[in-house]
Short mmCIF file of C-alpha atoms and ligand atoms in Angstrom, two decimals:
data_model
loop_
_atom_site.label_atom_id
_atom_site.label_comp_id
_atom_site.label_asym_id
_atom_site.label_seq_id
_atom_site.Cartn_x
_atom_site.Cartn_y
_atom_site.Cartn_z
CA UNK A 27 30.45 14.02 2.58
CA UNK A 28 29.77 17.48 4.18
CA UNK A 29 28.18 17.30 7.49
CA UNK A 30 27.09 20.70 8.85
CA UNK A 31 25.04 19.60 11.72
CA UNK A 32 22.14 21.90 12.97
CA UNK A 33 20.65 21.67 16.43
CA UNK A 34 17.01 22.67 17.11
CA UNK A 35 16.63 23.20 20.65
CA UNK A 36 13.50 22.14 22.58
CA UNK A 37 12.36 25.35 22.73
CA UNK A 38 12.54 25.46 18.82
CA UNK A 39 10.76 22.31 18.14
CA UNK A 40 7.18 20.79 18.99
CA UNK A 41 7.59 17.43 20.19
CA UNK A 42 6.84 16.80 23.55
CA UNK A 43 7.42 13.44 25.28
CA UNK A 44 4.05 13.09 25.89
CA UNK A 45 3.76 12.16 22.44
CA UNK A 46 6.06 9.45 22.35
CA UNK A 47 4.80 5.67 22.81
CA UNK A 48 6.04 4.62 26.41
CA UNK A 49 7.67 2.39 25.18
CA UNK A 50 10.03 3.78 23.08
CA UNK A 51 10.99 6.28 26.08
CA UNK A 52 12.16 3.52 27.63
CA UNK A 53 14.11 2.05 25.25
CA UNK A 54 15.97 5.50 24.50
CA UNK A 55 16.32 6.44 28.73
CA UNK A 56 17.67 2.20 29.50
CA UNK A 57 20.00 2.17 26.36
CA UNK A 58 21.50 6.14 27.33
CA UNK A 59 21.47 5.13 30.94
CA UNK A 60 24.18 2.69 29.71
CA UNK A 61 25.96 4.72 28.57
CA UNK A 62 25.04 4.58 24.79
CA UNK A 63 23.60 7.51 22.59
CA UNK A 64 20.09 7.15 21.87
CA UNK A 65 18.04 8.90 18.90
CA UNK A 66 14.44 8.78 17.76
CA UNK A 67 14.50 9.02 13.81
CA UNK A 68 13.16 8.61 10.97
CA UNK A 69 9.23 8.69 10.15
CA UNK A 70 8.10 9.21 13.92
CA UNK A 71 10.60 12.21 14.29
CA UNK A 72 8.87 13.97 10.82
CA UNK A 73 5.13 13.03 12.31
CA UNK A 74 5.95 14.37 15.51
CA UNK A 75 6.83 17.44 13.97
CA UNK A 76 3.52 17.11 11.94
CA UNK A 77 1.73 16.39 15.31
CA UNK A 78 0.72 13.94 13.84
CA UNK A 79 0.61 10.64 15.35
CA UNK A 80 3.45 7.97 13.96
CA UNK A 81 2.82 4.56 12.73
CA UNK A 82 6.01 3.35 14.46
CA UNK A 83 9.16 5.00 16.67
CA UNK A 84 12.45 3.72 15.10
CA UNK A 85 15.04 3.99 17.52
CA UNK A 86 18.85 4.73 16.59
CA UNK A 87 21.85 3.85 18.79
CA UNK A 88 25.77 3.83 18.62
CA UNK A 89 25.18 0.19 20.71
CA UNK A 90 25.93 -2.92 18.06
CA UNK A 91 22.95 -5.29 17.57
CA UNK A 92 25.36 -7.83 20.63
CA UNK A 93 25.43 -4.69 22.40
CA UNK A 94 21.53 -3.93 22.49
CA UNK A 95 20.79 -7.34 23.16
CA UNK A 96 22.74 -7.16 26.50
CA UNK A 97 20.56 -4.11 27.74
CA UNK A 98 17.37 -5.56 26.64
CA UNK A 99 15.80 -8.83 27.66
CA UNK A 100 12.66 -9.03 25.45
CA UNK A 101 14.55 -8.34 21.90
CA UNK A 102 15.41 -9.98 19.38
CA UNK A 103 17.96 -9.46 16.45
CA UNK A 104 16.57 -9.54 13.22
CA UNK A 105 17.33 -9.01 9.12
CA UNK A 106 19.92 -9.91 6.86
CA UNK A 107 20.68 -7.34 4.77
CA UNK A 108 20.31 -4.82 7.94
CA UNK A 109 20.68 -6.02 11.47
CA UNK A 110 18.44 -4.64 13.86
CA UNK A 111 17.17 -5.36 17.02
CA UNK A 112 13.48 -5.51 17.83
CA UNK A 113 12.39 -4.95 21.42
CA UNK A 114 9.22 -6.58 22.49
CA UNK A 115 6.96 -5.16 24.94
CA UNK A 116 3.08 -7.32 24.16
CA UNK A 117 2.41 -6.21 21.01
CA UNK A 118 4.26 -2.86 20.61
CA UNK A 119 7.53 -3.53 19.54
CA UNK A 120 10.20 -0.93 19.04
CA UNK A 121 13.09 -1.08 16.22
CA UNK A 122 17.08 -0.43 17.35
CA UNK A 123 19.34 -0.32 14.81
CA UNK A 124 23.26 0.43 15.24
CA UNK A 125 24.28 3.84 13.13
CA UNK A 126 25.29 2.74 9.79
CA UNK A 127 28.75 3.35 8.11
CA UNK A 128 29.03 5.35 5.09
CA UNK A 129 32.09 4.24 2.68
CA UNK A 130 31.07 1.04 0.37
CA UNK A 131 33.99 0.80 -1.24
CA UNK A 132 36.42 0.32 1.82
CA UNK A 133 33.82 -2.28 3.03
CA UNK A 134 33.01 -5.49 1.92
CA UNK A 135 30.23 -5.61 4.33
CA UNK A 136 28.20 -3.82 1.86
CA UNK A 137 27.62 -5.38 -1.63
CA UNK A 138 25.90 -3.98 -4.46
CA UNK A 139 24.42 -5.96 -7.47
CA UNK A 140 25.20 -5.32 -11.03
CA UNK A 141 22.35 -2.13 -11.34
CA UNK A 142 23.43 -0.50 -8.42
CA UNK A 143 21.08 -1.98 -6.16
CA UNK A 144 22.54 -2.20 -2.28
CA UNK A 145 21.97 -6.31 -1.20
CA UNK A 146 23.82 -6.36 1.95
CA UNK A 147 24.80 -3.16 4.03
CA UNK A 148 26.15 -4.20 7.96
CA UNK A 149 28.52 -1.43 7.84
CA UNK A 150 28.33 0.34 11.59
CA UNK A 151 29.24 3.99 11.70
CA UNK A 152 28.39 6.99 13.79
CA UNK A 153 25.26 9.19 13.50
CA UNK A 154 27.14 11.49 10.78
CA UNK A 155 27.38 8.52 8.56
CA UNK A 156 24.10 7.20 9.32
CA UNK A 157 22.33 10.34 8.03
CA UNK A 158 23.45 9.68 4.39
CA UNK A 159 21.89 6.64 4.26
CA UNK A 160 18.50 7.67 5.05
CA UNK A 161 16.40 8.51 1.88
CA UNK A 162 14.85 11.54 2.14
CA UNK A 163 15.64 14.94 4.49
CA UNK A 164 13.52 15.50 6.07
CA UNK A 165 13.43 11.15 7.52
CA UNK A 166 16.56 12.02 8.36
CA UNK A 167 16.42 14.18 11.48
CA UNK A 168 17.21 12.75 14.87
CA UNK A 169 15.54 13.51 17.93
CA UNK A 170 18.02 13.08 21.02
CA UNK A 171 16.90 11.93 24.51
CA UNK A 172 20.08 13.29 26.02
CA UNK A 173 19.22 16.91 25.70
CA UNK A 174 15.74 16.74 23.36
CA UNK A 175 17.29 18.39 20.93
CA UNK A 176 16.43 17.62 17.05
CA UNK A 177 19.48 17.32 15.12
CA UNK A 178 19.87 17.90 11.72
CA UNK A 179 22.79 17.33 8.88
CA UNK A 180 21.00 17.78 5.67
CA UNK A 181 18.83 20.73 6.25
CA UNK A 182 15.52 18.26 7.11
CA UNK A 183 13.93 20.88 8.97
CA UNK A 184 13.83 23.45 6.61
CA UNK A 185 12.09 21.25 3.80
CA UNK A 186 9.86 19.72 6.47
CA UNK A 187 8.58 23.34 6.76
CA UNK A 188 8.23 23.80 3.50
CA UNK A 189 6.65 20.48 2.58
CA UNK A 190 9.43 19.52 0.40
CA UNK A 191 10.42 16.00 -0.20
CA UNK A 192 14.32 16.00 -1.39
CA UNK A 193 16.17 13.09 -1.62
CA UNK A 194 19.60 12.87 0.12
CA UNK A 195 22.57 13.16 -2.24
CA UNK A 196 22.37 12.30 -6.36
CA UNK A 197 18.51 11.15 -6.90
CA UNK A 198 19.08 8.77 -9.78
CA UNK A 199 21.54 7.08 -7.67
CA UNK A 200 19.59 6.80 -5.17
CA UNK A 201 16.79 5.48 -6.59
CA UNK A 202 19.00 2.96 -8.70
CA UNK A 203 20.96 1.73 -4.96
CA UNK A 204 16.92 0.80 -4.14
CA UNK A 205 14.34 1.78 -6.34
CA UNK A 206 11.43 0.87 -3.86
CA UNK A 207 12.90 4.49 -2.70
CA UNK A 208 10.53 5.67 -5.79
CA UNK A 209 7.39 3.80 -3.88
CA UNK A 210 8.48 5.65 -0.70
CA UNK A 211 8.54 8.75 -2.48
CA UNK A 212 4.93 8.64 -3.96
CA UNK A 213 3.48 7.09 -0.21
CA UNK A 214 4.85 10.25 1.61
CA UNK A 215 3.92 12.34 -0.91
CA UNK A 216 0.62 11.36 -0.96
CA UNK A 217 0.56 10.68 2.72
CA UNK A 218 1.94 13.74 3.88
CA UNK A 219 0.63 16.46 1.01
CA UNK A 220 4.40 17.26 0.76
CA UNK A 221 5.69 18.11 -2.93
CA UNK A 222 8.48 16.39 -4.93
CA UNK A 223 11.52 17.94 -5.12
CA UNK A 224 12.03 18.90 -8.76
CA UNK A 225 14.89 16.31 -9.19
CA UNK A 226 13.13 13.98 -7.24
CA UNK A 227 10.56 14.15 -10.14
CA UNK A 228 12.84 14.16 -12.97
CA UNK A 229 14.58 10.85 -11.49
CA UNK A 230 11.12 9.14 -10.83
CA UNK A 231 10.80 9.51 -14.89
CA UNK A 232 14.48 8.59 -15.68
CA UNK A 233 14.62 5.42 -13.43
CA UNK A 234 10.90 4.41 -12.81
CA UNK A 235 11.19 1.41 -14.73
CA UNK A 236 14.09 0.04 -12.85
CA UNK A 237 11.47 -1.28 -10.12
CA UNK A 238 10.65 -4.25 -11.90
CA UNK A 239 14.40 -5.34 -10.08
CA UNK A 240 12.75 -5.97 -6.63
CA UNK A 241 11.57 -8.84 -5.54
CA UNK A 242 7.88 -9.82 -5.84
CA UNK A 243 7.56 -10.16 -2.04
CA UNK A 244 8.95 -6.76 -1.28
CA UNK A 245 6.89 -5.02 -3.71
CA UNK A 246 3.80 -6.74 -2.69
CA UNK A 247 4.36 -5.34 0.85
CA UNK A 248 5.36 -1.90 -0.15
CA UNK A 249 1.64 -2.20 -2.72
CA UNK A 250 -0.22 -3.01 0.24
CA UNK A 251 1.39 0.10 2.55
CA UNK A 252 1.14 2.46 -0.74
CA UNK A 253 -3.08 1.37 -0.99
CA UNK A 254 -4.01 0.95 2.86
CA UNK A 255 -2.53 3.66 4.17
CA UNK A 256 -5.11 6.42 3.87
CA UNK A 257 -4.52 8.23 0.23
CA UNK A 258 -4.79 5.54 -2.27
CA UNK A 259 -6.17 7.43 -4.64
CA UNK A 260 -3.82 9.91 -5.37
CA UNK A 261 -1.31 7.45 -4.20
CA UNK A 262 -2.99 6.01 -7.79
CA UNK A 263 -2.80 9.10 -9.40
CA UNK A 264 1.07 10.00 -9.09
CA UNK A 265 2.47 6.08 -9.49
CA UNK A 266 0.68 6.53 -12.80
CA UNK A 267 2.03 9.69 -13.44
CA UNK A 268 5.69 8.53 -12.99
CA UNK A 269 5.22 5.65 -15.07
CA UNK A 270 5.46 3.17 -11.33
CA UNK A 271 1.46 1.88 -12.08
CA UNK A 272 2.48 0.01 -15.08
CA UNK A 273 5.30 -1.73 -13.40
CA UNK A 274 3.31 -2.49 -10.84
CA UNK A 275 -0.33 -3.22 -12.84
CA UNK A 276 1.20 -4.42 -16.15
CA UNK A 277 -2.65 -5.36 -17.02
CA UNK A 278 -4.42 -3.04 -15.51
CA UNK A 279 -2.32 -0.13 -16.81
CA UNK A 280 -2.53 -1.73 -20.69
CA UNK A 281 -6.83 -1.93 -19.66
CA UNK A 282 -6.80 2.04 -18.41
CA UNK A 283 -5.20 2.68 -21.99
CA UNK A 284 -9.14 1.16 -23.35
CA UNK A 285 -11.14 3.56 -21.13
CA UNK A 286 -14.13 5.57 -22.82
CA UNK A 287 -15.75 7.76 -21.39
CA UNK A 288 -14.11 7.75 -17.86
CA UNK A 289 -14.51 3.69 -17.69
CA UNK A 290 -12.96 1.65 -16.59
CA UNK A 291 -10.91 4.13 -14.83
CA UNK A 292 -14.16 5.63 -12.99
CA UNK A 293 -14.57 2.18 -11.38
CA UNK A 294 -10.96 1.95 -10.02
CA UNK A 295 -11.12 5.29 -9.04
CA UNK A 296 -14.56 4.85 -6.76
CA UNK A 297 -12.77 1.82 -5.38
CA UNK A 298 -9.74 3.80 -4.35
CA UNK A 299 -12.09 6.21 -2.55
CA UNK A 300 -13.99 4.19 -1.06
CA UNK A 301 -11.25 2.83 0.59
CA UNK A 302 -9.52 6.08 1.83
CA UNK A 303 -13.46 7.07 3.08
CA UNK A 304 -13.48 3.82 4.91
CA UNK A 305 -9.88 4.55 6.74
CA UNK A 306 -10.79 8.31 7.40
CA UNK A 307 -13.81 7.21 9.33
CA UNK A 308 -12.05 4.06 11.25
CA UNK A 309 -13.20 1.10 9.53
CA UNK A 310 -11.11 -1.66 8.08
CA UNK A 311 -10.20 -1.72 4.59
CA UNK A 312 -9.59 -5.58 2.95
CA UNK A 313 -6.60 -5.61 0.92
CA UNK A 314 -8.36 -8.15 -1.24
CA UNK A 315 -11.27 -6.19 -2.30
CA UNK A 316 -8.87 -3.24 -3.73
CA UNK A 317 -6.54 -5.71 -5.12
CA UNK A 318 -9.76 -7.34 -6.80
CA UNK A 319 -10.75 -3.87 -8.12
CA UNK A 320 -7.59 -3.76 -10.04
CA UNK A 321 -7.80 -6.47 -11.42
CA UNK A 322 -11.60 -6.37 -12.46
CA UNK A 323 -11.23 -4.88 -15.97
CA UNK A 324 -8.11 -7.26 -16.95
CA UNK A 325 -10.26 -10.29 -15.77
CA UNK A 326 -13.43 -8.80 -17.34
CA UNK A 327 -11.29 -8.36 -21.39
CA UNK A 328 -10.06 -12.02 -20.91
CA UNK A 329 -13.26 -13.00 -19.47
CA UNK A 330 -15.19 -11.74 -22.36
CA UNK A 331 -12.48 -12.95 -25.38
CA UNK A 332 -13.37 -16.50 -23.38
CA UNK A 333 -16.50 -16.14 -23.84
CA UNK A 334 -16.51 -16.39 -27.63
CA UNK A 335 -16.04 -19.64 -27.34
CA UNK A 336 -19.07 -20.36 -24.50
CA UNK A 337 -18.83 -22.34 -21.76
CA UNK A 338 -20.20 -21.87 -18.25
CA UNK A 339 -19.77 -17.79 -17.19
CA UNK A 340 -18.61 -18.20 -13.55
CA UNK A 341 -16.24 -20.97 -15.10
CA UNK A 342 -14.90 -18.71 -17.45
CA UNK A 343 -14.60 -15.59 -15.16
CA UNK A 344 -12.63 -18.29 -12.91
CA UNK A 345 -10.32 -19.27 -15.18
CA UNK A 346 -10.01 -15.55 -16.85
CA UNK A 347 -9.30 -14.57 -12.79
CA UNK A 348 -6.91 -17.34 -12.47
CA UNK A 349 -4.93 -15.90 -15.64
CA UNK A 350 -4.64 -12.59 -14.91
CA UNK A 351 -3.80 -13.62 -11.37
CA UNK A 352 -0.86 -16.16 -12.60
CA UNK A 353 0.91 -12.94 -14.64
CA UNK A 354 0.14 -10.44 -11.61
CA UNK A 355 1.98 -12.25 -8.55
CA UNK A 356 5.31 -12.39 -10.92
CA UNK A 357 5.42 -8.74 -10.16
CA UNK A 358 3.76 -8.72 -6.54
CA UNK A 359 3.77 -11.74 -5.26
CA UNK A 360 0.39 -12.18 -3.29
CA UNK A 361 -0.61 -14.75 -0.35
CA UNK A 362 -2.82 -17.48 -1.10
CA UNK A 363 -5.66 -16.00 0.93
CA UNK A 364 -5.61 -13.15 -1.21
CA UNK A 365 -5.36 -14.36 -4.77
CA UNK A 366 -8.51 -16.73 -3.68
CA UNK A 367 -10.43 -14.29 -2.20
CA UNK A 368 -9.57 -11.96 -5.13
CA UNK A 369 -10.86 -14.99 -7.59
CA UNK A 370 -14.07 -15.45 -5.42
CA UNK A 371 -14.92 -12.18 -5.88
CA UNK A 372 -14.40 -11.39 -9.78
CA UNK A 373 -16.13 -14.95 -10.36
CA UNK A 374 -19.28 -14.20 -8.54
CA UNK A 375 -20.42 -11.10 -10.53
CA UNK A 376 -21.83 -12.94 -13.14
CA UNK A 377 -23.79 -14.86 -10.14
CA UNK A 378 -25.32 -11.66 -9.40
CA UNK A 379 -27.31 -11.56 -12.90
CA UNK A 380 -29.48 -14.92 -12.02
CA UNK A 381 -32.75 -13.36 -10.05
CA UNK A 382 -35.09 -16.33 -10.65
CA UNK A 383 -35.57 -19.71 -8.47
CA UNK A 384 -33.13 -21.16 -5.60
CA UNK A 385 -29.99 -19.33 -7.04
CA UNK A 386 -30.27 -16.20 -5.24
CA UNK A 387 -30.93 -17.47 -1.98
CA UNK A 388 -27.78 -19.49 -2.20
CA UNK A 389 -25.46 -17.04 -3.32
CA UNK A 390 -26.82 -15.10 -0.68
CA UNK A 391 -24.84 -18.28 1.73
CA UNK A 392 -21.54 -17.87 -0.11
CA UNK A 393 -19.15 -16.56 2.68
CA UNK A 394 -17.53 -14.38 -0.14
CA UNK A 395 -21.54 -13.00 -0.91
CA UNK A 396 -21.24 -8.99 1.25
CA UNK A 397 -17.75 -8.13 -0.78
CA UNK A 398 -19.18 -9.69 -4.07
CA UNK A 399 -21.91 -8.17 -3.55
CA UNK A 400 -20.05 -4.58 -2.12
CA UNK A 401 -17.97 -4.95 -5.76
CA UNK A 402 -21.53 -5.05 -7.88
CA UNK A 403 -22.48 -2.08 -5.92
CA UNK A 404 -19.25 -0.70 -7.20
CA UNK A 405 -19.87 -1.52 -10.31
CA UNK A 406 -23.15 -0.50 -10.92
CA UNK A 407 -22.48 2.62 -9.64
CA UNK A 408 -19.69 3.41 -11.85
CA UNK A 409 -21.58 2.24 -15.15
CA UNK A 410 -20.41 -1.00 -15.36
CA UNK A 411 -23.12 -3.27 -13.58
CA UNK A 412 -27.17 -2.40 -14.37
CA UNK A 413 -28.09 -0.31 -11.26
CA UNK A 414 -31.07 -2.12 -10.61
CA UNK A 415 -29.27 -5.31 -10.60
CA UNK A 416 -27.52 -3.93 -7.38
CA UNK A 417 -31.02 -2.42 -6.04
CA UNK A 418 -32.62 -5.62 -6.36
CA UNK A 419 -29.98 -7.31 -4.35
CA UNK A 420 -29.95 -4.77 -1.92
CA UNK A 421 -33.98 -5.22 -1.38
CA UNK A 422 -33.49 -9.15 -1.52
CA UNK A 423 -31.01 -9.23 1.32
CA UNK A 424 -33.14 -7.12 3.65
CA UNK A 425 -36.38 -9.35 2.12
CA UNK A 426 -37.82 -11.73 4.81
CA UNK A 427 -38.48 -15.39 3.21
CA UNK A 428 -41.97 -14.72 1.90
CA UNK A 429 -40.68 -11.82 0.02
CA UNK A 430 -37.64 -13.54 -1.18
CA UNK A 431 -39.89 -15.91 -2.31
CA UNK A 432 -41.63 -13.90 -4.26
CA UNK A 433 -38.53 -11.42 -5.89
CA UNK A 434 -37.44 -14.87 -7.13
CA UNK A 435 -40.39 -16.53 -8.14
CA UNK A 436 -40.32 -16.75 -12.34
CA UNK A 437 -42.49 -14.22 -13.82
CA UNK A 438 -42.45 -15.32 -17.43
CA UNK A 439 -44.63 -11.94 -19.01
CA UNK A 440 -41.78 -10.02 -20.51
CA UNK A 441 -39.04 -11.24 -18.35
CA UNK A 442 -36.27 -13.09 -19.02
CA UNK A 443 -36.76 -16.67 -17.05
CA UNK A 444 -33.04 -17.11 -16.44
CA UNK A 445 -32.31 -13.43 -15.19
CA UNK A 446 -35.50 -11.97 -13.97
CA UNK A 447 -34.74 -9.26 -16.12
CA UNK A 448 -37.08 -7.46 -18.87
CA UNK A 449 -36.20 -8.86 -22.44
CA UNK A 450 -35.17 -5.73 -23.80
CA UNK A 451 -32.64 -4.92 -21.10
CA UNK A 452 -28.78 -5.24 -22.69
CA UNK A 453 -26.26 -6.16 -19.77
CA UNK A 454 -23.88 -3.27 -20.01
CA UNK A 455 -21.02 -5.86 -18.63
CA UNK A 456 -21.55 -7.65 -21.87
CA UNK A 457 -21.56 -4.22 -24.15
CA UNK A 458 -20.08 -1.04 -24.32
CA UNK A 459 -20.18 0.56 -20.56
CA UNK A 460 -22.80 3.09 -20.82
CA UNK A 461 -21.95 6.22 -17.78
CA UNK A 462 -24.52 5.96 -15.02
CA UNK A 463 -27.09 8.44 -15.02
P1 ATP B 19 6.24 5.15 7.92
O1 ATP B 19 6.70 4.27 9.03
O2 ATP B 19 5.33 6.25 8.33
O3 ATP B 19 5.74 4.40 6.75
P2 ATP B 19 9.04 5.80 7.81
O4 ATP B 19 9.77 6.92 7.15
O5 ATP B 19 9.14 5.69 9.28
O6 ATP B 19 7.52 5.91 7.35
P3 ATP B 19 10.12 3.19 7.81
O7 ATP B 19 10.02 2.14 6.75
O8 ATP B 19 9.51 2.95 9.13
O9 ATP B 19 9.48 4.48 7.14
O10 ATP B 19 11.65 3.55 7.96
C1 ATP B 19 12.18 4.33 9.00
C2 ATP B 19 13.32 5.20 8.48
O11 ATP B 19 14.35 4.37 7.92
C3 ATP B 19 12.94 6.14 7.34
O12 ATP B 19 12.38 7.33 7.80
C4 ATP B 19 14.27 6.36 6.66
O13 ATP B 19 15.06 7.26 7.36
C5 ATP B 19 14.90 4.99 6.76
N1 ATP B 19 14.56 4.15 5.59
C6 ATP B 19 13.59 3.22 5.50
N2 ATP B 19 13.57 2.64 4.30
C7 ATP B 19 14.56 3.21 3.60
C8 ATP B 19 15.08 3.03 2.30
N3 ATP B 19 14.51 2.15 1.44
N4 ATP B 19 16.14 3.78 1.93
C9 ATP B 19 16.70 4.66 2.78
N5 ATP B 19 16.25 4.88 4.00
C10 ATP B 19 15.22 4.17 4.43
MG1 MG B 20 8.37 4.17 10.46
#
């Protein structure tokens, strides 16, 4: 492939050392004091240059994964399909990798499966080779310790300036060789406020499907970077508008296609922002709680079609949670903790509806109670859930015993004794959703 390198001097680029981790200097100074090249690339190389600050430095090296292990006491080689070397200093650890090689079909150290996808790839190679097997420009631009120069072969700069994200070489193929390339490209979109390349976009359409490939465990990981990471929503917006959502939500994709009047999609979306609010100001996000919200409306159809035939409702949202559940982790395959947590807190909504005699008070003990309850808020605020359901838990919770007492104690004028609530009042979770006022 052509390789017209371009080399951005210090004086032509941002990034300072002072905004590299400590750690990673010292990686890149040990491994070029022995004599080896040593490159910062990748994501830290495009934050830098974004001043902003990176989740991780990836370090790059023409030492083999033997060879870094020498220099380095505290690592450890790792991976299968790539090796790489992680260096270990407390909790920060710092990825080496040797420069990959570039021709597949000389090599039989590289072995794609029948759709194109790459399965192995320990083909070592020099840094010109290396670049073509990053995905996108402008992750492919090295930063060089020897002279702190940034060093570019496929023009990375020049989109990076222009917010561009271009995929290196044929997109299609690219996407086909690993299609979690098309998660990637919606994360750093969204992430970054960079645009798609316009053949970027055309290939996310053409080969979007081609996702459902990966393995569950690999696309539950890349679910949980594409909804923690700061931007879920329109993270939300563009998998759906590349056709991505519905390989990765089967059932909550065919439940958007049901929404009136902005429900349940309203819902969803509050969720999704409440979560990016939450990260913007510092707090910690639960991936359970998101993952329940996308679930909710699934669980709630099933739940309801269950229903029909009676039965006990927190039973039947149980085993409506533990269906929908089942069918989801074929695609992303979730940890225990989750899918119970998730359960817990679909199953408890229709807990929330009983106001009258000891029930409230022992919900109020179940360790899953603040993100059941957090999820009625949700609920209620997006139509779904009557809002004074949610205000009357809110003043219970804050209620001292007496009081408690007293907001559960049966009042049987007018009210329903089961629910506390007036007779007339229709539950809008058992109805058509009516918009909140
Ligand atoms: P971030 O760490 O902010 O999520 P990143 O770009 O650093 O983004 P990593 O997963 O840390 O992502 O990968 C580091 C680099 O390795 C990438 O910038 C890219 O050059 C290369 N890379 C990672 N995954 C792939 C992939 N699936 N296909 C091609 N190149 C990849
Ligand atoms: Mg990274």
């Amino acid at each position: 492939m052509p390789s017209k390198v371009r080399l951005y001097q210090r004086s032509e680029h941002c990034i300072s050392r002072t905004q590299i981790s400590d750690n990673a200097l010292k990686v890149l100074y040990k491994l070029k004091k022995e004599g080896f090249d040593a490159y910062l690339v990748g994501g830290c190389v495009r934050d830098l240059l974004l001043g902003r600050e990176p989740k991780d430095f990836d370090v790059v090296t023409n030492a083999d994964p033997d060879e870094i292990k020498k220099v380095f006491r505290n690592c450890r080689l790792i991976g299968r399909r790539f090796r790489l070397a992680h260096v270990h200093f407390g909790r920060e650890v710092i990825e080496v990798a040797t420069f990959r090689g570039e021709d597949a079909k000389q090599n039989d150290k590289q072995i794609l499966n029948k759709e194109g996808r790459l399965l192995r790839d320990n083909v070592y190679g020099t840094i010109e080779e290396d670049v073509w097997r990053r995905d996108f420009t402008v992750n492919a631009l090295y930063y060089n310790i020897k002279d702190y120069t940034v060093v570019d072969y496929v023009g990375g700069m020049e989109d990076h300036k222009a917010g561009m994200l271009r995929l290196i070489g044929d997109p299609e193929t690219r996407f086909r060789e690993d299609p979690v390339r098309m998660l990637r490209a919606v994360r750093f979109a969204a992430k970054l406020g960079f645009k798609l390349h316009p053949d970027c976009q055309k290939a996310l359409h053409t080969t979007a499907s081609v996702l459902d490939s990966i393995p569950s465990a690999r696309l539950y990981d890349e679910v949980l970077k594409l909804f923690l990471s700061g931007s879920a929503l329109q993270t939300f917006e563009l998998l759906r508008q590349y056709g991505l959502f519905k390989v990765l939500f089967p059932a909550t994709e065919k439940s958007l296609s049901f929404e009136e009047e902005g429900f349940p999609k309203l819902f969803l979306i509050k969720a999704l922002q409440n979560s990016d609010n939450r990260i913007a100001e510092g707090k910690t996000v639960t991936a359970y709680f998101l993952l329940a919200a996308f679930m909710w409306e699934p669980v709630q159809m099933l739940a309801k079609e269950l229903l029909k035939k009676g039965g006990d409702e927190y039973m039947v949202y149980q085993d409506a949670a533990n269906e929908v559940l089942s069918r989801q982790i074929k695609v992303t395959a979730m940890p225990r903790h989750i899918t119970t947590a998730m359960r817990e807190v679909c199953s408890l909504q229709p807990k929330f509806n009983a106001r009258v005699g000891a029930k409230p008070s022992r919900l109020l003990t179940h360790p899953r109670f603040r993100a059941g309850y957090d999820f009625l808020l949700l609920r209620a605020e997006t139509g779904g859930a009557d809002p004074e359901l949610a205000e009357w838990w809110t003043r219970y919770q804050n209620a001292n015993e007496n009081e408690q007492r007293k907001m559960t104690a049966p009042v049987r004028n007018g009210q329903n004794k089961k629910t506390g609530l007036k007779r007339n009042y229709r539950r809008p979770s058992q109805n058509k959703p009516k918009p909140a006022e």
